[in-house]
Amino acid sequence: AVVEALAGLFRPGCLAGLSVLVSAGPTREAIDPVRFLSNRSSGKMGYAVARAAAAAGARVTLVSGPTALSPPAVAEFVAVESAADMYQAVMARAASHDIYIGTAAVADYAPEYAAAGKIKKTAGELTLTLRKTRDILAAVAALPDKPYTVGFAAETDDLEGYARAKLAAKNLDMVAANWVGEGKAFEQDDNALEVFWPGGRRTLPTASKAVLAGRLIDLIAERYGARAAV
Amino acid sequence: AVVEALAGLFRPGCLAGLSVLVSAGPTREAIDPVRFLSNRSSGKMGYAVARAAAAAGARVTLVSGPTALSPPAVAEFVAVESAADMYQAVMARAASHDIYIGTAAVADYAPEYAAAGKIKKTAGELTLTLRKTRDILAAVAALPDKPYTVGFAAETDDLEGYARAKLAAKNLDMVAANWVGEGKAFEQDDNALEVFWPGGRRTLPTASKAVLAGRLIDLIAERYGARAAV
């Protein structure tokens, strides 16, 4: 309700008539039937972005990894588990959306295979070979009819350097970056973002994820409009 | 409320005057500031066991890894994250309790060290070296003044074989075993248990985790009493 109110205050209906695909949450990569690799994403930022986009008038599809959150009221909610699941769910939908906002903390490495039975703890040491997963953001941005593509970056150092490199390397339209580690961002209710696009940047200062999501949606609508006007 | 009612029906106050230490949930083993290894334990069974023990009149301490559950009303609730944290929290309390019920799905392997900064995804392949964590159940059962020690076993095959081996190898007083994989037990609301102790066994058939926890507490009270009477 807070998001709706704030987003409404800033730019009523700034995404009216547009469709927005949001990915959110962590993914889980199975090691065996019980063990998995994951990360500290709570999904809160992504769910807040999906809510803010819906409040701004967009038709929203949310593809989400496992979280403890209740699904928001969006046009379509797709629950996935692994990075491979998320890749398929996003790629099946990306070209039919105007904007893709990849907030998910997709596992970038996954075990090369998952054991069918529970691995017994016999050896004192165990070596796990991980393979890089497919890059969903880059794959969306490489589509012939690509949506306006927004990536997220969570970094522990050199925020701008990594964000600008990601923007260029993956051919993204925007990167929203934030610091992680030492209680910052992941699993927290507050966050701050440094947003970069080709030729520009804006700081969205610390606020609740709901308020911040509204400001990010405003900025995306503004930049999407500027691009469309070129 | 269901547990309280049922536990009350079966054996009112069967643990009155006793103290019970319960460990529950998964643990998380940091790979770097954002990535971790974990497992599919929801903590539901352990929380249900803690509630049932409290309803049976025990003074209950619950040591829990990260879950999405609200802490139950117990005498002491201790939140931990890693297997090493849980080892310390349990070992600091075990000798002062009459009964220890280790329901936690403690990670048995953890990265040999956690990276201070987020690992960049440069290499196509990444090798993670995991070391066996310290065995909390075995350490509790090896205490000179050990509590009555109940372990859990989650297996994908040969349930009795593994459970009996665990009972003997770790010098436990009881092992409650269940099947995992293919939607069984982990993250589910229903469960069934095969309970083994030296010279005996009992099947606790499929029921809600709340009802099953009440039946397990009854059985622990019965066996604890039998041991004390010897």
JSON list of N, CA and C in Angstrom, two decimals, chain B residues 11 20 26 30 37-38 44 57 89-90 105 119 121 132 134 148 203 217:
[
{"chain": "B", "resi": 11, "resn": "ARG", "atom": "N", "xyz": [-0.18, -38.53, 27.23]},
{"chain": "B", "resi": 11, "resn": "ARG", "atom": "CA", "xyz": [0.55, -38.70, 28.49]},
{"chain": "B", "resi": 11, "resn": "ARG", "atom": "C", "xyz": [0.73, -37.34, 29.13]},
{"chain": "B", "resi": 20, "resn": "VAL", "atom": "N", "xyz": [14.82, -30.43, 28.20]},
{"chain": "B", "resi": 20, "resn": "VAL", "atom": "CA", "xyz": [15.04, -30.99, 26.87]},
{"chain": "B", "resi": 20, "resn": "VAL", "atom": "C", "xyz": [15.70, -29.94, 25.98]},
{"chain": "B", "resi": 26, "resn": "PRO", "atom": "N", "xyz": [18.07, -26.14, 9.19]},
{"chain": "B", "resi": 26, "resn": "PRO", "atom": "CA", "xyz": [19.30, -26.39, 8.46]},
{"chain": "B", "resi": 26, "resn": "PRO", "atom": "C", "xyz": [20.41, -25.53, 9.08]},
{"chain": "B", "resi": 30, "resn": "ALA", "atom": "N", "xyz": [28.96, -20.56, 4.81]},
{"chain": "B", "resi": 30, "resn": "ALA", "atom": "CA", "xyz": [29.33, -19.48, 3.89]},
{"chain": "B", "resi": 30, "resn": "ALA", "atom": "C", "xyz": [30.43, -19.90, 2.92]},
{"chain": "B", "resi": 37, "resn": "LEU", "atom": "N", "xyz": [26.21, -22.87, 1.26]},
{"chain": "B", "resi": 37, "resn": "LEU", "atom": "CA", "xyz": [25.73, -24.25, 1.13]},
{"chain": "B", "resi": 37, "resn": "LEU", "atom": "C", "xyz": [24.67, -24.46, 2.20]},
{"chain": "B", "resi": 38, "resn": "SER", "atom": "N", "xyz": [23.58, -25.14, 1.85]},
{"chain": "B", "resi": 38, "resn": "SER", "atom": "CA", "xyz": [22.60, -25.46, 2.87]},
{"chain": "B", "resi": 38, "resn": "SER", "atom": "C", "xyz": [21.85, -26.72, 2.49]},
{"chain": "B", "resi": 44, "resn": "LYS", "atom": "N", "xyz": [10.48, -27.46, 10.48]},
{"chain": "B", "resi": 44, "resn": "LYS", "atom": "CA", "xyz": [9.14, -27.74, 11.00]},
{"chain": "B", "resi": 44, "resn": "LYS", "atom": "C", "xyz": [9.11, -28.90, 12.00]},
{"chain": "B", "resi": 57, "resn": "GLY", "atom": "N", "xyz": [5.51, -30.87, 29.45]},
{"chain": "B", "resi": 57, "resn": "GLY", "atom": "CA", "xyz": [5.94, -30.41, 30.77]},
{"chain": "B", "resi": 57, "resn": "GLY", "atom": "C", "xyz": [7.42, -30.13, 30.92]},
{"chain": "B", "resi": 89, "resn": "ALA", "atom": "N", "xyz": [26.76, -23.74, 20.41]},
{"chain": "B", "resi": 89, "resn": "ALA", "atom": "CA", "xyz": [25.54, -23.48, 21.17]},
{"chain": "B", "resi": 89, "resn": "ALA", "atom": "C", "xyz": [25.03, -24.75, 21.86]},
{"chain": "B", "resi": 90, "resn": "VAL", "atom": "N", "xyz": [25.10, -25.88, 21.16]},
{"chain": "B", "resi": 90, "resn": "VAL", "atom": "CA", "xyz": [24.63, -27.15, 21.73]},
{"chain": "B", "resi": 90, "resn": "VAL", "atom": "C", "xyz": [25.58, -27.65, 22.82]},
{"chain": "B", "resi": 105, "resn": "ALA", "atom": "N", "xyz": [19.28, -30.49, 10.59]},
{"chain": "B", "resi": 105, "resn": "ALA", "atom": "CA", "xyz": [19.97, -31.03, 9.43]},
{"chain": "B", "resi": 105, "resn": "ALA", "atom": "C", "xyz": [21.28, -30.25, 9.29]},
{"chain": "B", "resi": 119, "resn": "ILE", "atom": "N", "xyz": [33.14, -13.92, -4.70]},
{"chain": "B", "resi": 119, "resn": "ILE", "atom": "CA", "xyz": [33.92, -14.57, -5.75]},
{"chain": "B", "resi": 119, "resn": "ILE", "atom": "C", "xyz": [33.37, -14.15, -7.12]},
{"chain": "B", "resi": 121, "resn": "LYS", "atom": "N", "xyz": [32.65, -14.31, -11.13]},
{"chain": "B", "resi": 121, "resn": "LYS", "atom": "CA", "xyz": [32.44, -15.47, -12.02]},
{"chain": "B", "resi": 121, "resn": "LYS", "atom": "C", "xyz": [33.29, -15.32, -13.27]},
{"chain": "B", "resi": 132, "resn": "LYS", "atom": "N", "xyz": [34.76, -31.89, 6.34]},
{"chain": "B", "resi": 132, "resn": "LYS", "atom": "CA", "xyz": [33.72, -32.42, 7.22]},
{"chain": "B", "resi": 132, "resn": "LYS", "atom": "C", "xyz": [33.59, -31.52, 8.46]},
{"chain": "B", "resi": 134, "resn": "ARG", "atom": "N", "xyz": [32.28, -30.75, 12.46]},
{"chain": "B", "resi": 134, "resn": "ARG", "atom": "CA", "xyz": [32.32, -31.58, 13.66]},
{"chain": "B", "resi": 134, "resn": "ARG", "atom": "C", "xyz": [30.94, -32.19, 13.89]},
{"chain": "B", "resi": 148, "resn": "TYR", "atom": "N", "xyz": [20.21, -38.12, 27.64]},
{"chain": "B", "resi": 148, "resn": "TYR", "atom": "CA", "xyz": [19.59, -39.15, 26.79]},
{"chain": "B", "resi": 148, "resn": "TYR", "atom": "C", "xyz": [19.58, -38.56, 25.39]},
{"chain": "B", "resi": 203, "resn": "THR", "atom": "N", "xyz": [7.28, -48.06, 14.68]},
{"chain": "B", "resi": 203, "resn": "THR", "atom": "CA", "xyz": [6.89, -47.28, 13.51]},
{"chain": "B", "resi": 203, "resn": "THR", "atom": "C", "xyz": [5.89, -46.22, 13.95]},
{"chain": "B", "resi": 217, "resn": "ILE", "atom": "N", "xyz": [7.60, -37.70, 21.30]},
{"chain": "B", "resi": 217, "resn": "ILE", "atom": "CA", "xyz": [7.87, -37.27, 22.68]},
{"chain": "B", "resi": 217, "resn": "ILE", "atom": "C", "xyz": [7.36, -38.32, 23.68]}
]
